[in-house]
mmCIF file with all atom_site columns, C-alpha atoms in Angstrom:
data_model
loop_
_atom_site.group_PDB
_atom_site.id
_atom_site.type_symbol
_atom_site.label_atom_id
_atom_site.label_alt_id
_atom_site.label_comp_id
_atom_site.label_asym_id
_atom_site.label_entity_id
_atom_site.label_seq_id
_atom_site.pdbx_PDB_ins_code
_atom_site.Cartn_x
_atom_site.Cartn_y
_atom_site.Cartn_z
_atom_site.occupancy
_atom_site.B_iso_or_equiv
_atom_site.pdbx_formal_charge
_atom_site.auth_seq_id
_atom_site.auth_comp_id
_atom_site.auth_asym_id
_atom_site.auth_atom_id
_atom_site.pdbx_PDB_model_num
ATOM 1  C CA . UNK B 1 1  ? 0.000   0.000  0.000   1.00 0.00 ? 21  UNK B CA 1
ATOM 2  C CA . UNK B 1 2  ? 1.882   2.877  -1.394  1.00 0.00 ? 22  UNK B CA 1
ATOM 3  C CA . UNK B 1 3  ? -0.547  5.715  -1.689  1.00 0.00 ? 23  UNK B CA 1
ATOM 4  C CA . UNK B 1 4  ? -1.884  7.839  1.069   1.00 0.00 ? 24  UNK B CA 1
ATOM 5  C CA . UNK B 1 5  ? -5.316  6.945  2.251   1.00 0.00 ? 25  UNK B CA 1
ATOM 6  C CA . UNK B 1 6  ? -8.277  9.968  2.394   1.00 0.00 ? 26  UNK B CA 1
ATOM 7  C CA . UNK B 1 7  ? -11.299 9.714  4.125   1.00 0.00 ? 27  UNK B CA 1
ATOM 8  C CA . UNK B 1 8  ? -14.599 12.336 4.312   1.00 0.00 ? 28  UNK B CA 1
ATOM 9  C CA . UNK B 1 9  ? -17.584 10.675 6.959   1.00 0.00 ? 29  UNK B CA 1
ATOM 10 C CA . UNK B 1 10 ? -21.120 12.940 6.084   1.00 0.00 ? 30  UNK B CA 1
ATOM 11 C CA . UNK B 1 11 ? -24.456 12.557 7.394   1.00 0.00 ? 31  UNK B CA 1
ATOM 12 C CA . UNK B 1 12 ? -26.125 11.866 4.403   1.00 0.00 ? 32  UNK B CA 1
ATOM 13 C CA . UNK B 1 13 ? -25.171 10.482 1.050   1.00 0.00 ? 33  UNK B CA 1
ATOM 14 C CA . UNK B 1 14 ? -25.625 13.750 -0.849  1.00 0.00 ? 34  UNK B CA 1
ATOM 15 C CA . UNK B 1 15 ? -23.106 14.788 0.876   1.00 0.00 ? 35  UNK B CA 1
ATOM 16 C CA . UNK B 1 16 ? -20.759 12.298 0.697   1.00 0.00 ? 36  UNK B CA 1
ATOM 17 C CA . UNK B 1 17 ? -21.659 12.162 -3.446  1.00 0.00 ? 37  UNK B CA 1
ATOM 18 C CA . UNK B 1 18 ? -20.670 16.218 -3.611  1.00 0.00 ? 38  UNK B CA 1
ATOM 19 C CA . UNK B 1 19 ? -17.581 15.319 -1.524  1.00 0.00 ? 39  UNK B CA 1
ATOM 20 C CA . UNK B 1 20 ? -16.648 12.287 -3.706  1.00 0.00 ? 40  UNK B CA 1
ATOM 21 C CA . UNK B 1 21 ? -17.239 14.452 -6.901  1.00 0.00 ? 41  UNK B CA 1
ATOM 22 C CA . UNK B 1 22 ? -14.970 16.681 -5.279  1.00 0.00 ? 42  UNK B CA 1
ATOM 23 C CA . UNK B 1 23 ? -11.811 15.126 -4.363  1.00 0.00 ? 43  UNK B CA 1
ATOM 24 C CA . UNK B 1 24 ? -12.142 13.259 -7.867  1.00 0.00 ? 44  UNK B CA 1
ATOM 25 C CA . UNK B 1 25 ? -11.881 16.750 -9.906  1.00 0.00 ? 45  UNK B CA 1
ATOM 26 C CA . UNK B 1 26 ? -9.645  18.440 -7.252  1.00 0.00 ? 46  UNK B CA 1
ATOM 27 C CA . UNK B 1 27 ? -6.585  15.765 -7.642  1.00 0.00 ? 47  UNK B CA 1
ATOM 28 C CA . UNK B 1 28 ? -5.031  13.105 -9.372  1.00 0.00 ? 48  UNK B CA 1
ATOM 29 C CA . UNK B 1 29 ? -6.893  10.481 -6.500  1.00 0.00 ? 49  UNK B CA 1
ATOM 30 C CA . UNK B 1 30 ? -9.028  7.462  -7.122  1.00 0.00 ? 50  UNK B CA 1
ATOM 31 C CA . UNK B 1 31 ? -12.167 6.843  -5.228  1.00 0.00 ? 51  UNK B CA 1
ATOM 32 C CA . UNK B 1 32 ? -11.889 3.349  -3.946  1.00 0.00 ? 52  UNK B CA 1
ATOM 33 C CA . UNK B 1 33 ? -15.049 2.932  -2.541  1.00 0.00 ? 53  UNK B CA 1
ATOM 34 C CA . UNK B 1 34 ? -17.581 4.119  0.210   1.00 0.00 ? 54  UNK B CA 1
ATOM 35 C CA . UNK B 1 35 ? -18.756 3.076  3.416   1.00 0.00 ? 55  UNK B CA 1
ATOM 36 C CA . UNK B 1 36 ? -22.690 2.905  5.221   1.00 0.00 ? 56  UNK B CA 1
ATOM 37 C CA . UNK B 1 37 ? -21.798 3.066  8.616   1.00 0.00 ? 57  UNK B CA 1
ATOM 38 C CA . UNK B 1 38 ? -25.624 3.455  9.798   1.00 0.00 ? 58  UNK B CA 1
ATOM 39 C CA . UNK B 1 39 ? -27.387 5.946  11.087  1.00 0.00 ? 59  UNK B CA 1
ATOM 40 C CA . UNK B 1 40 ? -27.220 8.394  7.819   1.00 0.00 ? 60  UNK B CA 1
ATOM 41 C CA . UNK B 1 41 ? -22.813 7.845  8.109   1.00 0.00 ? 61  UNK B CA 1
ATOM 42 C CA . UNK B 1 42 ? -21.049 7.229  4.954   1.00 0.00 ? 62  UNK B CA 1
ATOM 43 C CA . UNK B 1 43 ? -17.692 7.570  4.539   1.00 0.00 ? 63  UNK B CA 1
ATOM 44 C CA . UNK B 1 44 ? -15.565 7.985  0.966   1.00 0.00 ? 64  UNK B CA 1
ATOM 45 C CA . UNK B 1 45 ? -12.680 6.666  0.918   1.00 0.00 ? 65  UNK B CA 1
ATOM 46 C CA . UNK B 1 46 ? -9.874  8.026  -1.925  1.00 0.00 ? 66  UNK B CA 1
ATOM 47 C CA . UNK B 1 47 ? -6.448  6.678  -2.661  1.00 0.00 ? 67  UNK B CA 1
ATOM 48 C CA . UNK B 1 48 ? -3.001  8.364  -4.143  1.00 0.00 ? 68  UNK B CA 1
ATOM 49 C CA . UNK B 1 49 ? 0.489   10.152 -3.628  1.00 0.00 ? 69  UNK B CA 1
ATOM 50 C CA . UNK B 1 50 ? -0.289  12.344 -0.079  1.00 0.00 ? 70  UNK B CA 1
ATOM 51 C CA . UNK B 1 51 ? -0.456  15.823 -1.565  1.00 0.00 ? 71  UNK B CA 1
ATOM 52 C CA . UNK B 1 52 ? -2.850  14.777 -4.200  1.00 0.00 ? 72  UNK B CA 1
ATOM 53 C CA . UNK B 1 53 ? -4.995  12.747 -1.139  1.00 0.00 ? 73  UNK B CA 1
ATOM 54 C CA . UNK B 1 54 ? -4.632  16.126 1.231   1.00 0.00 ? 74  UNK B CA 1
ATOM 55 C CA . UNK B 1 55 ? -5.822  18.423 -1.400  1.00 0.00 ? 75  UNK B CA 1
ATOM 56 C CA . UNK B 1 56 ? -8.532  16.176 -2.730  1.00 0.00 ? 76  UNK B CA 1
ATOM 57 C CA . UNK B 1 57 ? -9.771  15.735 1.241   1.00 0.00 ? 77  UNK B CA 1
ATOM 58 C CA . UNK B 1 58 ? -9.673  19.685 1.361   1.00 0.00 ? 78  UNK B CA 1
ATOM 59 C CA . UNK B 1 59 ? -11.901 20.052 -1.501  1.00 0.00 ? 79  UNK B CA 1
ATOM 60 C CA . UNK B 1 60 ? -14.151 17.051 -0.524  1.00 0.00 ? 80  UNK B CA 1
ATOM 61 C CA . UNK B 1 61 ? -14.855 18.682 2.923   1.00 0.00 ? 81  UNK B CA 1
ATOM 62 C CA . UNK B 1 62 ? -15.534 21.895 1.491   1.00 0.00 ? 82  UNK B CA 1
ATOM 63 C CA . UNK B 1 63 ? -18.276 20.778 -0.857  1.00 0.00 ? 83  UNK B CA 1
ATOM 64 C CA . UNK B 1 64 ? -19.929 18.344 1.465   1.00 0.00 ? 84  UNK B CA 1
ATOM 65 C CA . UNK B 1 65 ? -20.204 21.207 3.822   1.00 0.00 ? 85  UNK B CA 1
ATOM 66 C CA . UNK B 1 66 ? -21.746 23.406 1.662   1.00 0.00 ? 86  UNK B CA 1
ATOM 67 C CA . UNK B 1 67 ? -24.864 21.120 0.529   1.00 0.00 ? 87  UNK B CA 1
ATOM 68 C CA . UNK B 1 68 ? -25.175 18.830 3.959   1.00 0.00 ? 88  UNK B CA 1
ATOM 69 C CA . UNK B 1 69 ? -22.852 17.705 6.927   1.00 0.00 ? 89  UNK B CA 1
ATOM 70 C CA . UNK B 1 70 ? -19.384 17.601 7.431   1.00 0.00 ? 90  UNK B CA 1
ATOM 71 C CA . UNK B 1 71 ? -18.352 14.705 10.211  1.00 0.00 ? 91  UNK B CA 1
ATOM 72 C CA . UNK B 1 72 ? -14.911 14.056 9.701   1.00 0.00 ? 92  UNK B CA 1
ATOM 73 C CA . UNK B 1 73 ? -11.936 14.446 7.424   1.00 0.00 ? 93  UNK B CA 1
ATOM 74 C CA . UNK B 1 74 ? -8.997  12.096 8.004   1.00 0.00 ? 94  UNK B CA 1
ATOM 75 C CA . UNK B 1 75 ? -5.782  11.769 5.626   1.00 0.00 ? 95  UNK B CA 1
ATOM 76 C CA . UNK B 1 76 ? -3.383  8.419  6.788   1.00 0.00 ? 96  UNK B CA 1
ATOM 77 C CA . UNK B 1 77 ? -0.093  9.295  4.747   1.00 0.00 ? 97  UNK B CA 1
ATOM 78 C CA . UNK B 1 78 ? 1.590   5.761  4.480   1.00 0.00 ? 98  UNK B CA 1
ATOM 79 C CA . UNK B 1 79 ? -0.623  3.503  5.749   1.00 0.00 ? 99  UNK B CA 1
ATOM 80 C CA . UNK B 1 80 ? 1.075   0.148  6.958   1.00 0.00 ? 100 UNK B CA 1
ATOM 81 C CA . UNK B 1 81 ? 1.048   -2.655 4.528   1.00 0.00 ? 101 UNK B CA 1
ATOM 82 C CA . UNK B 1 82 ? -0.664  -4.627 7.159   1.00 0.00 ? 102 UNK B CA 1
ATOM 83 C CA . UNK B 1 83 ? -3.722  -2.482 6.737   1.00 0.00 ? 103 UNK B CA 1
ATOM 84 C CA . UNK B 1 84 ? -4.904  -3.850 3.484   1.00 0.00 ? 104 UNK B CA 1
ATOM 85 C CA . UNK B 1 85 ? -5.386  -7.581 4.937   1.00 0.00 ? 105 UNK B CA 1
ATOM 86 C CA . UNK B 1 86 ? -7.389  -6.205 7.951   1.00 0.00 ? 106 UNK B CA 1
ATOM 87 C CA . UNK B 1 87 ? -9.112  -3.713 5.677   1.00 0.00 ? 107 UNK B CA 1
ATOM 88 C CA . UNK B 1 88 ? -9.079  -4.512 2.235   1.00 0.00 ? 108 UNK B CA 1
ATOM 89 C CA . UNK B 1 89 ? -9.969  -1.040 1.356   1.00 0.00 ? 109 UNK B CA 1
ATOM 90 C CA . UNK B 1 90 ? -10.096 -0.816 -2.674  1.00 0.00 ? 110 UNK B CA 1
ATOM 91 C CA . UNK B 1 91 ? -9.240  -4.090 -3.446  1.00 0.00 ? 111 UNK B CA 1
ATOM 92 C CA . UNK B 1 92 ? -12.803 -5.371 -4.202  1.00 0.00 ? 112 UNK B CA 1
ATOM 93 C CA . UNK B 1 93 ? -12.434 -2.231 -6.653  1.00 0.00 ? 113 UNK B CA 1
ATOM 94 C CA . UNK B 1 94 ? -9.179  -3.092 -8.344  1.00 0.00 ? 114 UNK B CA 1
ATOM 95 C CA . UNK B 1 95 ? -10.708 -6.724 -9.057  1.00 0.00 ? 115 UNK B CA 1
ATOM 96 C CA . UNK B 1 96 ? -13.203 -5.695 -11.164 1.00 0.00 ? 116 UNK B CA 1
ATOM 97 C CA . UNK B 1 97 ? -11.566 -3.004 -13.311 1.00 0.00 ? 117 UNK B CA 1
#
């Protein structure tokens, strides 16, 4: 796992759509998939090098806080390698492309 990780959590999926659209346009990232946590919580989850991830997340937060709510913005720089066996964040993604 050589790319940065970038989260944005919303309370609502509009949100989390205008945040996605966001950090997509912002930066060279790819969205690697989403998360329903419950209760209205989804998170977007974006991969690439860590300034492209930081300024996507910057953008992302912006626009989801303009059209709904904002819970939380989180950028892991170099994840550890382990991470991707717990969590294997973007790899359903990567199997079908």
């Amino acid at each position: 796992m050589g790319e940065a990780l970038g989260m944005i959590e919303t309370k609502g999926l509009v949100a989390m759509i205008e945040a996605a659209d966001a950090m997509v346009k912002a930066a060279k990232v790819t969205l690697v998939g989403w998360e329903k946590i419950g209760a209205g919580y989804v998170t977007a989850i974006v991969r690439g090098d860590v300034a492209a991830v930081k300024a996507a997340t910057d953008a992302g937060a912006a626009a989801a806080r303009r059209v709904g709510e904002l819970v939380s913005v989180h950028v892991i720089p170099r994840p550890h390698a382990n991470l991707e066996d717990a969590l294997p964040i973007g790899r359903a993604t990567a199997s079908k492309a």
